[in-house]
Short mmCIF file of C-alpha atoms and ligand atoms in Angstrom, two decimals:
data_model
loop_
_atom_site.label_atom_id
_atom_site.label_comp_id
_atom_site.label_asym_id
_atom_site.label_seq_id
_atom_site.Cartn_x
_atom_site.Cartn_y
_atom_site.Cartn_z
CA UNK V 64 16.46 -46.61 2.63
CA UNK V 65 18.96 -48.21 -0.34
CA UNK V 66 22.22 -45.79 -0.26
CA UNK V 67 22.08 -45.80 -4.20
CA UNK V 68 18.66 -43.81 -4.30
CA UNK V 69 20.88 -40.64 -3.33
CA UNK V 70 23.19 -41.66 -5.59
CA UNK V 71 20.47 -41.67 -8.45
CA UNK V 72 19.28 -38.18 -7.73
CA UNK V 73 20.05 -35.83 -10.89
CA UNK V 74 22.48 -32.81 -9.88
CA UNK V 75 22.12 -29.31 -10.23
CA UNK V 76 23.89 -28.85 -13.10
CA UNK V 77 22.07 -31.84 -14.99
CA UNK V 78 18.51 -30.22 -13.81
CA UNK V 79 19.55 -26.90 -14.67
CA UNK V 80 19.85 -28.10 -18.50
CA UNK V 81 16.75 -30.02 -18.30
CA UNK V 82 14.50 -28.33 -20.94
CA UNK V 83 11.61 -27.30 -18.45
CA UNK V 84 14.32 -25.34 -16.25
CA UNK V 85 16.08 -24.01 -18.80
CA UNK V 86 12.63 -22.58 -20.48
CA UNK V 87 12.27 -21.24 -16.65
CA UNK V 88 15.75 -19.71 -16.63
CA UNK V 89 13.89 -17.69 -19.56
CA UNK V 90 10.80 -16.27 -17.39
CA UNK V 91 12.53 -15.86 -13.97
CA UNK V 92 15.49 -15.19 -12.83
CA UNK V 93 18.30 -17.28 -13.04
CA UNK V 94 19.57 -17.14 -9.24
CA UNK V 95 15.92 -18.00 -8.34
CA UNK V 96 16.22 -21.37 -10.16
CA UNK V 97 19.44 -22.25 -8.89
CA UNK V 98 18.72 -21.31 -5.43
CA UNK V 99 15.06 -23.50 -5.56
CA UNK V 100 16.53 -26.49 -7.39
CA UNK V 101 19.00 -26.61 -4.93
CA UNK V 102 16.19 -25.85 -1.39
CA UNK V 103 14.02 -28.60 -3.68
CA UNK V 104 16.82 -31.12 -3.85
CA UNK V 105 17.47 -30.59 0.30
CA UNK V 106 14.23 -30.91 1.07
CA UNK V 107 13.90 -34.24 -1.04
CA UNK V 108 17.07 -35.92 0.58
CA UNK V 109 15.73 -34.86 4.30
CA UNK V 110 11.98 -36.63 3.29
CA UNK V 111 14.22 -39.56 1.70
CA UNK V 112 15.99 -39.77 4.85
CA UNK V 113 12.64 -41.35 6.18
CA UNK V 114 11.36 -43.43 3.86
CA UNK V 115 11.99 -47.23 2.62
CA UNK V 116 10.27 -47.11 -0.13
CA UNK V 117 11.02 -44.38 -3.62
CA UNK V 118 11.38 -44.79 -6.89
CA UNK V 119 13.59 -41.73 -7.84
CA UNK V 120 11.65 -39.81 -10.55
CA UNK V 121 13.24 -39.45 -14.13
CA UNK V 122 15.29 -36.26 -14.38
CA UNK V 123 12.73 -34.54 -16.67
CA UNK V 124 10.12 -35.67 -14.33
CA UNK V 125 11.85 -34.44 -11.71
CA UNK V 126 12.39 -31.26 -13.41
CA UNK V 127 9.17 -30.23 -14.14
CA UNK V 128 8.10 -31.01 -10.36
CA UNK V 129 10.64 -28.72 -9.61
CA UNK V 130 9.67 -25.73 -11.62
CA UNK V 131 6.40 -25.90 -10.59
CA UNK V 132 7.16 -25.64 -7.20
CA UNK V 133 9.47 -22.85 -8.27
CA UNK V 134 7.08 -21.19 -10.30
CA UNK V 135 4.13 -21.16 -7.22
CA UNK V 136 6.64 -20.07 -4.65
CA UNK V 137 6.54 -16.48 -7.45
CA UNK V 138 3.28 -15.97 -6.91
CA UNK V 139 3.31 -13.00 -4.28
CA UNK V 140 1.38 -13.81 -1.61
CA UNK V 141 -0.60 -10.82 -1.45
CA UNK V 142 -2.52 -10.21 -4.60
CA UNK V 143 -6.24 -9.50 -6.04
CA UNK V 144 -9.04 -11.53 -4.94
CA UNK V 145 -12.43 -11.90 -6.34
CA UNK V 146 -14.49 -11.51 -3.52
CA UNK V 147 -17.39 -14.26 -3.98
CA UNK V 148 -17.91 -14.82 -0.30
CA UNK V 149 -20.89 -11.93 0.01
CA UNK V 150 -18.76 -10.50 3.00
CA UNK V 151 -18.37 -7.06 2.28
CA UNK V 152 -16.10 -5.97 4.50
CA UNK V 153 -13.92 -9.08 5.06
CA UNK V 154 -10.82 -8.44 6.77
CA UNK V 155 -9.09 -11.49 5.91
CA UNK V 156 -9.69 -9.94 2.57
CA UNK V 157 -8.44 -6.11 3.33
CA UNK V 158 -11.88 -5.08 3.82
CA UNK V 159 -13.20 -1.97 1.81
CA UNK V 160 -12.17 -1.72 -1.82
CA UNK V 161 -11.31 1.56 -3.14
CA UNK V 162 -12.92 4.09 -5.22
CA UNK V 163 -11.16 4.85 -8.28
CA UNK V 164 -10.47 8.41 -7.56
CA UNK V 165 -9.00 7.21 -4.35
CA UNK V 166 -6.90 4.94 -6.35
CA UNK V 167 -6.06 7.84 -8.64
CA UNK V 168 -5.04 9.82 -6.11
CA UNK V 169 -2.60 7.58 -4.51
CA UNK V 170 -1.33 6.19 -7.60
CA UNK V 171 -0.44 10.07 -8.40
CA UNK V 172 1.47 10.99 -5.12
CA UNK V 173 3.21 7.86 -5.46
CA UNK V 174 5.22 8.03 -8.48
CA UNK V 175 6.66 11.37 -6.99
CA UNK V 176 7.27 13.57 -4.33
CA UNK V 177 4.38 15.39 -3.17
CA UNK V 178 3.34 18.57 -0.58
CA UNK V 179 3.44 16.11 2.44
CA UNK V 180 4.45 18.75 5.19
CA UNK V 181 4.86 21.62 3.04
CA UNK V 182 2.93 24.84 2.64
CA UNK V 183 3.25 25.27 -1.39
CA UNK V 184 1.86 28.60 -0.79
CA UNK V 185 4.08 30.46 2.04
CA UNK V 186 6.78 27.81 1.11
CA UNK V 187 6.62 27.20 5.23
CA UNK V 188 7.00 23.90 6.52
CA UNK V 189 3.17 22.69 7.40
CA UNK V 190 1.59 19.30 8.86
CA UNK V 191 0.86 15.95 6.96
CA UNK V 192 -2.75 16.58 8.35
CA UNK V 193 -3.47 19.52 6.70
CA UNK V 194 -4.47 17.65 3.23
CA UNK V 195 -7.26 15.54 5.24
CA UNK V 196 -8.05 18.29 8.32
CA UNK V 197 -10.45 20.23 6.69
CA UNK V 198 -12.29 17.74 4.69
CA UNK V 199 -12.89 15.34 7.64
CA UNK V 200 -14.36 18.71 9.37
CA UNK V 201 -16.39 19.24 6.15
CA UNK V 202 -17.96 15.68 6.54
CA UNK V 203 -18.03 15.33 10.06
CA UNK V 204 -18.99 19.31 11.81
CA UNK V 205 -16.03 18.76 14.23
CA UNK V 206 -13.46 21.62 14.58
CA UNK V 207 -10.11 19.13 14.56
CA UNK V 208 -9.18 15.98 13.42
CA UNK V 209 -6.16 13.66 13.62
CA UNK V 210 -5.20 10.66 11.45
CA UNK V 211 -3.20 7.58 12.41
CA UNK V 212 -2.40 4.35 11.30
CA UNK V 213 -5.67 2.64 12.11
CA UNK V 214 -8.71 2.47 14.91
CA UNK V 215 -6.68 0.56 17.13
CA UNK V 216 -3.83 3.04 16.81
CA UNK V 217 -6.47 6.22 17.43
CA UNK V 218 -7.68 4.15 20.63
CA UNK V 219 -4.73 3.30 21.90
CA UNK V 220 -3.29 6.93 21.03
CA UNK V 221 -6.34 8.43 22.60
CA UNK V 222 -5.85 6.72 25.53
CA UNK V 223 -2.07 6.87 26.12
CA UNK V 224 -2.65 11.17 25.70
CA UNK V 225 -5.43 11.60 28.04
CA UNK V 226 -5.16 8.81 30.55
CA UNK V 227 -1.83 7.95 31.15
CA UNK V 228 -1.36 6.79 35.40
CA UNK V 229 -4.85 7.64 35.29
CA UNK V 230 -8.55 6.46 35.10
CA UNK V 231 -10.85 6.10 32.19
CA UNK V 232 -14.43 4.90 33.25
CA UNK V 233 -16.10 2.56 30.74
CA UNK V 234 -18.98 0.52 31.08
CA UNK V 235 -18.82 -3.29 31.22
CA UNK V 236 -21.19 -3.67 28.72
CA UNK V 237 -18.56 -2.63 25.90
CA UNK V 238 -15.49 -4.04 26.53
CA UNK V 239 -15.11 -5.61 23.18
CA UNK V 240 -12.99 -7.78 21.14
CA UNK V 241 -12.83 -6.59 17.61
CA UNK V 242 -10.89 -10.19 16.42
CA UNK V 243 -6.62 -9.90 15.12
CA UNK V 244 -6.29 -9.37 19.55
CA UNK V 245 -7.95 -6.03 19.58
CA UNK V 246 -9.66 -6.55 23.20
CA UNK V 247 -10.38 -3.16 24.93
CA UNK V 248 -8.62 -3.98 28.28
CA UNK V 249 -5.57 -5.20 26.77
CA UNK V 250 -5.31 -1.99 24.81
CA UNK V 251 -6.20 0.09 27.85
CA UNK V 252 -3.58 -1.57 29.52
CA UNK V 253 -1.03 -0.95 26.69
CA UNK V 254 -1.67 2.62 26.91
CA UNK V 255 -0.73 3.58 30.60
CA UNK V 256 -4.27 3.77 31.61
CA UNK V 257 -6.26 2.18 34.25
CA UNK V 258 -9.39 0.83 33.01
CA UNK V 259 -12.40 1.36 35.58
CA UNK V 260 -15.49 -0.99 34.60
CA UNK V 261 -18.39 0.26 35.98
CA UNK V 262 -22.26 -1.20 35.72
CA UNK V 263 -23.00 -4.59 34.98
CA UNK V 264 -22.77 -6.86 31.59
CA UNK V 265 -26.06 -6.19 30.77
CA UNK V 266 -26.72 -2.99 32.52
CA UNK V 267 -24.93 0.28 33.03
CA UNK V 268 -26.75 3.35 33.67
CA UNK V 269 -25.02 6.86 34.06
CA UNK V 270 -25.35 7.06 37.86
CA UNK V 271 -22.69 4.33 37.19
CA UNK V 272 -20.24 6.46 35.50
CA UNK V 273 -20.93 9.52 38.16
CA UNK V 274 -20.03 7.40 41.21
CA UNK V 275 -17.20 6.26 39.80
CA UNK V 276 -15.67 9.81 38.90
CA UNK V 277 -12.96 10.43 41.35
CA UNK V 278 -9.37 12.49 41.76
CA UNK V 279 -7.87 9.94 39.59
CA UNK V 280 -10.89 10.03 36.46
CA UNK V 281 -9.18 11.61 32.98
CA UNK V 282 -12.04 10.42 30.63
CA UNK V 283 -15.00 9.04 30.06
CA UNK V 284 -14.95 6.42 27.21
CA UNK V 285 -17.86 4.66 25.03
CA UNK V 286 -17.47 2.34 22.73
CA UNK V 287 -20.00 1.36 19.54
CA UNK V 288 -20.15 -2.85 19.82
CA UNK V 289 -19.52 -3.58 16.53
CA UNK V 290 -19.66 -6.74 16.42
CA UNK V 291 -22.20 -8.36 19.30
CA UNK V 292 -25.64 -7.00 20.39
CA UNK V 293 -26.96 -7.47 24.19
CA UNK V 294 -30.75 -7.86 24.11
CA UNK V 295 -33.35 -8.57 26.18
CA UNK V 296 -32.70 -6.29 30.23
CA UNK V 297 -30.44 -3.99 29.31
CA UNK V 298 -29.37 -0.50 29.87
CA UNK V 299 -26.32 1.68 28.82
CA UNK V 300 -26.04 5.50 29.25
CA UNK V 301 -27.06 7.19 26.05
CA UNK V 302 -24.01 9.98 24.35
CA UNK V 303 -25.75 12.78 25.22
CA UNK V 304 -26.24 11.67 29.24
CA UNK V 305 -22.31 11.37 28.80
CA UNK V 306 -21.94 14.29 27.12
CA UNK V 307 -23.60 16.30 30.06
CA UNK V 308 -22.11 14.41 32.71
CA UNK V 309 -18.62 15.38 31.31
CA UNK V 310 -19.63 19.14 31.14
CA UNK V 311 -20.44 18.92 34.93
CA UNK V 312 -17.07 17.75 35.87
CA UNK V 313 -15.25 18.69 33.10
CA UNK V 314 -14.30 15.46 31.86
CA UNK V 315 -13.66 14.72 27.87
CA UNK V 316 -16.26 12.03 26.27
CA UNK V 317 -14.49 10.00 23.92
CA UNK V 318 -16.64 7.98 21.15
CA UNK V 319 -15.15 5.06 19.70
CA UNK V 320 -17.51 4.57 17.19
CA UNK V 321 -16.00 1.88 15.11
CA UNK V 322 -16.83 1.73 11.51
CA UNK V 323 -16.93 5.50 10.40
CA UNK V 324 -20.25 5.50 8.85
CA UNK V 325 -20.51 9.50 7.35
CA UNK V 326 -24.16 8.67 6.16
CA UNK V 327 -26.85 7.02 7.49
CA UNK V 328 -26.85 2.97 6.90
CA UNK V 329 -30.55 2.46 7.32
CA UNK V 330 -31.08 3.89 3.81
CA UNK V 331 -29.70 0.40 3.25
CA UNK V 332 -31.63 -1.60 5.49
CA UNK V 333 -28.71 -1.35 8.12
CA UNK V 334 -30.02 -0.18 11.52
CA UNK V 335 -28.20 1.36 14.71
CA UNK V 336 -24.90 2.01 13.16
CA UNK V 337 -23.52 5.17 15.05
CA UNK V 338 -22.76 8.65 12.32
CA UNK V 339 -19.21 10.47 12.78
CA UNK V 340 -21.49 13.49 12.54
CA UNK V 341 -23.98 12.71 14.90
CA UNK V 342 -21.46 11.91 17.56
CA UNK V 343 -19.49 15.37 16.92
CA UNK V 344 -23.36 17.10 16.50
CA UNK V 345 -23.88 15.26 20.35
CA UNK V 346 -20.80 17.00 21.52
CA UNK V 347 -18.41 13.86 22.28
CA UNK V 348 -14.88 15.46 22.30
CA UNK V 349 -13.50 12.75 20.47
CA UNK V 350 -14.50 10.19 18.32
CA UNK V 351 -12.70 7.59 16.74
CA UNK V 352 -13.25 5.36 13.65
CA UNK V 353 -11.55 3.13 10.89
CA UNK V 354 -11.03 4.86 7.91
CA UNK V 355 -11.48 1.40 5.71
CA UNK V 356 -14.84 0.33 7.02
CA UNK V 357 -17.97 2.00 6.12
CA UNK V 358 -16.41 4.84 5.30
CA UNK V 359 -14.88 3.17 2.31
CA UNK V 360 -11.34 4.47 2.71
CA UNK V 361 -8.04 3.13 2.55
CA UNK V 362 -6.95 1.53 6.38
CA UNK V 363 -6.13 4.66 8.76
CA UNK V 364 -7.71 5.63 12.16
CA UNK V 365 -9.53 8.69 12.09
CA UNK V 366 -10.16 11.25 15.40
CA UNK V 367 -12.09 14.05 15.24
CA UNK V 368 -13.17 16.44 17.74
CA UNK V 369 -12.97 19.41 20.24
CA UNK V 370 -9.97 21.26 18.99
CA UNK V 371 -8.56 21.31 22.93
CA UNK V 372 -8.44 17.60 23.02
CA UNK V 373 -7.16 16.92 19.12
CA UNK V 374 -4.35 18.90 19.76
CA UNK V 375 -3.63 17.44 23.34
CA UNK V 376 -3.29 14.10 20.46
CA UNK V 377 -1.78 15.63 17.74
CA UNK V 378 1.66 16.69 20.16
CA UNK V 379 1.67 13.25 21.55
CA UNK V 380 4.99 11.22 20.62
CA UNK V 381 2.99 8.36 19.75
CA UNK V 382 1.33 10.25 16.91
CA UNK V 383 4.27 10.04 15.02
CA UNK V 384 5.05 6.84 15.69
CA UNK V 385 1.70 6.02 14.34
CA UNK V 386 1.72 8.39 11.46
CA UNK V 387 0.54 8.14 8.31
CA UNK V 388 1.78 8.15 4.49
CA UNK V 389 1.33 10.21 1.66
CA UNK V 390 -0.53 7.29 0.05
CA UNK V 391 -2.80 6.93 2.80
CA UNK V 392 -3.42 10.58 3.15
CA UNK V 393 -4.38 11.33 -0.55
CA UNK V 394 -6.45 8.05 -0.78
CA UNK V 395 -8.39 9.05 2.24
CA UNK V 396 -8.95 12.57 0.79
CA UNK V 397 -9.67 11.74 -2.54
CA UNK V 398 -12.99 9.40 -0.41
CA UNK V 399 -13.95 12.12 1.24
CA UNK V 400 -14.31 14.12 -1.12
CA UNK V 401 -16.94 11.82 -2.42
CA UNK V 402 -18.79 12.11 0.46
CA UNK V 403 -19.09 16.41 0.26
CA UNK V 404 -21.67 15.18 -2.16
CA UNK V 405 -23.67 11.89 -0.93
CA UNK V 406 -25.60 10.97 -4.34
CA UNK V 407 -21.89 10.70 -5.66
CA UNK V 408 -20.36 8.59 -2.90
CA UNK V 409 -23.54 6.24 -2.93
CA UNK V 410 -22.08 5.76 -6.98
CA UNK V 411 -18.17 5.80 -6.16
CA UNK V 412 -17.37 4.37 -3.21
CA UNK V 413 -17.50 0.94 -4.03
CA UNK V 414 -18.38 -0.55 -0.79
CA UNK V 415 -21.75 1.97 -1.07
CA UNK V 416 -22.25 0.98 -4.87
CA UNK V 417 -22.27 -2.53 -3.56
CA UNK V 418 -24.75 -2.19 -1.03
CA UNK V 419 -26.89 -0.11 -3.07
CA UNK V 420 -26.98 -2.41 -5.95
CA UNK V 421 -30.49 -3.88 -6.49
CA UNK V 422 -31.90 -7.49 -6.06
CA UNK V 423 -33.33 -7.59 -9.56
CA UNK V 424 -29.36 -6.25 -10.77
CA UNK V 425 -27.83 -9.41 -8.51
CA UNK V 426 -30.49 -11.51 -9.97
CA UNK V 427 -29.49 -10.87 -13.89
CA UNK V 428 -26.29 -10.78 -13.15
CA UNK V 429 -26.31 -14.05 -11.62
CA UNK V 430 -28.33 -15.51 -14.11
CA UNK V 431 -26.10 -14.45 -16.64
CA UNK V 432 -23.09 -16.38 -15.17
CA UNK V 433 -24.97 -19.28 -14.12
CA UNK V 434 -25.67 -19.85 -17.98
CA UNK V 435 -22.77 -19.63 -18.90
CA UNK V 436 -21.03 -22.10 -16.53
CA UNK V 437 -23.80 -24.81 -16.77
CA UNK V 438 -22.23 -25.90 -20.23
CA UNK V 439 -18.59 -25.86 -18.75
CA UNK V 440 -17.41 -29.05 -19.15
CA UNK V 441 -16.28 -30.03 -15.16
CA UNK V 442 -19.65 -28.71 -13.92
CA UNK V 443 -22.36 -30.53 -13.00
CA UNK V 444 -24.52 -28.03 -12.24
CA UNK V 445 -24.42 -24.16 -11.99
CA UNK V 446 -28.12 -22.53 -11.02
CA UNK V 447 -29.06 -18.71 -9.33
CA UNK V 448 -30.04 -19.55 -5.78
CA UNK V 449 -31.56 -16.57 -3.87
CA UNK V 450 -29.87 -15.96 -0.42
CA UNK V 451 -28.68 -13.40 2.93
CA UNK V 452 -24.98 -11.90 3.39
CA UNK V 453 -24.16 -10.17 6.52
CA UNK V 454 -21.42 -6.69 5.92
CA UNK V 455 -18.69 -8.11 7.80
CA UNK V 456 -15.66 -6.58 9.57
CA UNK V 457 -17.21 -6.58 12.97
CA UNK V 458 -20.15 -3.82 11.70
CA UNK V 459 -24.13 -5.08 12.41
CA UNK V 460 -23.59 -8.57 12.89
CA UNK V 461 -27.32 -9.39 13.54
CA UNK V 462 -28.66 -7.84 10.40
CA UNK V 463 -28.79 -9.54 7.28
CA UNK V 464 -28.15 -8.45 3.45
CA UNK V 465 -30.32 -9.50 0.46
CA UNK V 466 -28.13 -11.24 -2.53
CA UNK V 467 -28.49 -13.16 -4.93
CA UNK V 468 -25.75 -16.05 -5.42
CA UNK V 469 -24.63 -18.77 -8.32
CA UNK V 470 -24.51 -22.58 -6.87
CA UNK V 471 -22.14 -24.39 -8.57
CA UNK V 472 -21.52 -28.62 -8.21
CA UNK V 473 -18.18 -29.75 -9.92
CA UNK V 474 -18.58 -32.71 -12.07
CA UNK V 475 -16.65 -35.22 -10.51
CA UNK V 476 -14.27 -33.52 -8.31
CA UNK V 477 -15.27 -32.37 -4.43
CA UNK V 478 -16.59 -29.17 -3.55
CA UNK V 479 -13.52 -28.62 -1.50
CA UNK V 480 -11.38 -29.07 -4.02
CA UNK V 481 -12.91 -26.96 -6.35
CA UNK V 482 -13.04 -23.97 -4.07
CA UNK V 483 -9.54 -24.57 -3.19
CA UNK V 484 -8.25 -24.51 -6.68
CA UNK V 485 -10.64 -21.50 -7.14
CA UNK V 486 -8.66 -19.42 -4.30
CA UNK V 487 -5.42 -20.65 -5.25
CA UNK V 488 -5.99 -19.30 -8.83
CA UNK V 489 -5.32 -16.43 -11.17
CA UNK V 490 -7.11 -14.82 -10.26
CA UNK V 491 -7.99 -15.95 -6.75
CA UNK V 492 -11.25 -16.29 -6.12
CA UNK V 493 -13.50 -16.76 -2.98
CA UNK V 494 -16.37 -18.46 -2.16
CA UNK V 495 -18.56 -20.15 0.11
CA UNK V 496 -19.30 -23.71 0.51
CA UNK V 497 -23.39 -24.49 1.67
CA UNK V 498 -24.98 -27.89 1.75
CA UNK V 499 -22.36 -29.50 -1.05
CA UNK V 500 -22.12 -26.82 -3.19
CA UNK V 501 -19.62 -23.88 -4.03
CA UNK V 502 -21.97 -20.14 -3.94
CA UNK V 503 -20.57 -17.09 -5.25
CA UNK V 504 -22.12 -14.66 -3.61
CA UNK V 505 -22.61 -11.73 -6.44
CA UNK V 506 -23.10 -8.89 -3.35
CA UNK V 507 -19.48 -8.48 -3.00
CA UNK V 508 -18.41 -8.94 -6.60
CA UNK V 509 -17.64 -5.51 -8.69
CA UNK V 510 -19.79 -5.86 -12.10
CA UNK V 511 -16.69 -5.36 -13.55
CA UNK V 512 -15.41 -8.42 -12.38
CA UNK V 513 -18.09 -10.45 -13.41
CA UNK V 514 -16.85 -11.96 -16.48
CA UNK V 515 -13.27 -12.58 -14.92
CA UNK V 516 -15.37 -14.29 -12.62
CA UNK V 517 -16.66 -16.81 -14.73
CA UNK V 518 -13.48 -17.62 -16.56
CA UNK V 519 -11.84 -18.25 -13.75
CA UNK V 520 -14.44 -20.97 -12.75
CA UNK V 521 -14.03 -22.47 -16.32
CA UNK V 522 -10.37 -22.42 -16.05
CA UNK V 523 -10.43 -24.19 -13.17
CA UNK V 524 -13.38 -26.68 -13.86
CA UNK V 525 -11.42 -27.79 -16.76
CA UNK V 526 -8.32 -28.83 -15.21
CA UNK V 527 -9.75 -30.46 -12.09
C1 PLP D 256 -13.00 -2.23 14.14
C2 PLP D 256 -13.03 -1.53 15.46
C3 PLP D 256 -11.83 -1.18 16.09
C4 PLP D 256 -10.49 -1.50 15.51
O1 PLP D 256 -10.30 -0.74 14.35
P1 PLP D 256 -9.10 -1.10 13.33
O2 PLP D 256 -9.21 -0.03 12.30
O3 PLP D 256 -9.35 -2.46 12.85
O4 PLP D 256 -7.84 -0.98 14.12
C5 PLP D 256 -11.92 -0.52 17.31
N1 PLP D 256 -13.12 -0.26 17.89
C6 PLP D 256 -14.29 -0.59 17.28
C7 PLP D 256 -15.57 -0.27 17.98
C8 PLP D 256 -14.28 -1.24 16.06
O5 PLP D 256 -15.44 -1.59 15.48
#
């Protein structure tokens, strides 16, 4: 590399009074600029360092390069998405969206302090669970519940309290992976307790489990597989065989259950996804779900159950370490109270409202955008295309959803590059990319959002 081409690289100073930097100066921060003209400038001499050939941009060139850069490296990286991919519950995308009393709610204990472990009554000191207790027994029929920081926190809490140097018997058949390193054993093993597999991969009957209760047994564990389905010769124990078996040798049944479902998902074509209710009506002693799954709820792990075995959780160390906030608390409140009446949950919580919505309302909806978009300039083509969704977020991964989606074709530009300018937006949107073209799935996508939607497209289109 020629020496001078250092040399001929504008200072700090000289940047900093470069018009676009100084107009940045005025919309940011001023120790931000500095502090990226001067990371930019590093970075460039390291790259120059390896390179023969550069023509050193002009200082206003270079200038605007720079507060581009500076300007993306603002944009938190967490912020809304549209979700266009038809996923409901995407995890990569925080999974359920909230209803707005939810939001309400946690907006309100927010901005101040708030009865977290106080009685406003007696004045006494209470527990943080007290908001939630009774309305998860409300929902659910169980006498006790405990809430933690998520399902994987509930397991591994559940586990820790009632197995620790001891045996929980589970059957092969359901040692799962949820995905983000959630696999069963590893958790098990995390926990203190031994894991004893019993039965076979594809068959496990409860003769299984009774053989295999010993001295050493604290609990008897099943677990919902979310996200897989063994078909064809297979056998597992049912809850209620469990449920007996545990009375005999008084053993506690715990039910990891998964997603939390309060009603019943076959209303919307969804089959075979376990009910909180159902499990506590079966008499497991504990069962365990993710409060921002089905249930709609802001991310928590919910237990409920025999009030013997909550309470054996509740005065476990590791339930404060896996505690929850005030936010989380009064958003997951505020949801279940939806649910104490189900016409209104099937209206507020959004993830319900979603499901619920009709093929004809996807349909005009679609049709609606795809109109508007097919005179963008930058599109080629926009046209309704019917299609299937699946929920997502390891729940009923065999069974697909009804939607109805817009196919868009960019005019000249790739279909990759469109959807990447899409998510890298304001606001971000995401998509999915089938056979050349860009769908946005309208079964994920709030009405609400619908016109955002379609800007968004045309502000991108037009500057591809
Ligand atoms: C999703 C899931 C978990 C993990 O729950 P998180 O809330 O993601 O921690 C555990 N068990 C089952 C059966 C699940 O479906």
């Amino acid at each position: 590399m020629a020496p001078n081409v250092l040399r001929n690289i504008p200072s700090v100073n000289e940047l900093l009074e470069s018009p676009p930097l100084r107009g940045l100066v005025e919309r940011v921060n001023r120790n931000v600029v500095v502090s990226g003209v001067r990371s930019f400038l590093d970075n460039l001499r390291g790259d120059l360092q390896s390179v023969t050939d550069f023509r050193v941009p002009t200082p206003t060139e270079l200038a605007e390069t720079i507060a581009s850069w500076i300007l993306a490296g603002e944009e938190p990286p967490l912020r809304p998405v549209i979700n266009a991919t038809g996923v409901l519950l995407h995890t990569g995308l925080g999974r359920a969206p909230l209803a707005e009393e939810a939001v309400a709610a946690m907006v309100e204990v927010s901005r101040g302090y708030a009865s977290v472990e106080l009685d406003l009554k007696s004045g006494e000191r209470s527990q943080r669970i007290v908001a939630v207790e009774k309305l998860l027994c409300q929902v659910t029929g169980a006498e006790a519940a405990v809430v933690v920081n998520n399902n994987a926190g509930a397991t591994l809490l559940a586990l820790t309290a009632l197995g620790l140097g001891r045996e929980i018997i589970v059957s092969r058949g359901q040692l799962i992976e949820i995905g983000g390193s959630y696999r069963l054993p590893d958790i098990m093993t995390a926990s203190g307790a031994r894991l004893r597999e019993v039965g076979t991969t594809n068959k496990t009957r409860i003769a299984d489990f009774a053989n295999a209760i010993g001295e050493q047994t604290a609990a008897m564990m099943r677990v919902h597989t979310s996200n897989y389905v063994v078909c064809g010769f297979t056998e597992q124990p049912t809850l209620e065989e469990l449920v007996v078996l545990g009375r005999d040798k008084n053993l506690p049944v715990i039910d990891d259950i998964g997603s939390g479902a309060l009603i019943d998902f076959a209303e919307f074509g969804l089959k075979g996804e376990p009910i909180a209710s159902q499990s506590v009506a079966t008499g497991a002693d504990l069962v365990l779900f993710s409060g921002d799954k089905l249930l709609g709820g802001p991310q928590c792990g919910v237990v409920v159950g025999k009030r013997r075995w909550v309470d054996r959780l509740s005065k476990h160390p590791l339930t404060r370490a896996l505690r929850v906030d005030k936010v989380t608390l009064a958003g997951l409140a505020a949801t279940l109270r939806l649910y104490q009446d189900p016409a209104k949950a099937r209206e507020a919580v959004p993830l319900l409202a979603l499901l619920g919505t009709s093929m004809e309302n996807l349909h005009l909806r679609a049709e609606r955008i795809a109109q508007k978009l097919a005179v963008v300039p930058g599109v080629r083509s926009a046209a309704v295309q019917e299609g299937t969704t699946f929920l997502g977020g390891g729940s009923i991964p065999t069974q697909q959803i009804g939607t109805w989606c817009v196919a868009i074709e960019p005019q000249s530009a790739s279909v990759d590059l469109f959807a990447n300018s899409l998510r890298a937006g304001m606001p971000a949107v995401v998509g999915r990319i089938q056979q050349g073209k860009l769908l946005l799935d309208l079964r994920s996508v709030l009405p609400r959002q619908d016109i955002e939607l379609s800007d968004a497209v045309e502000t991108v289109t037009r500057n591809l």
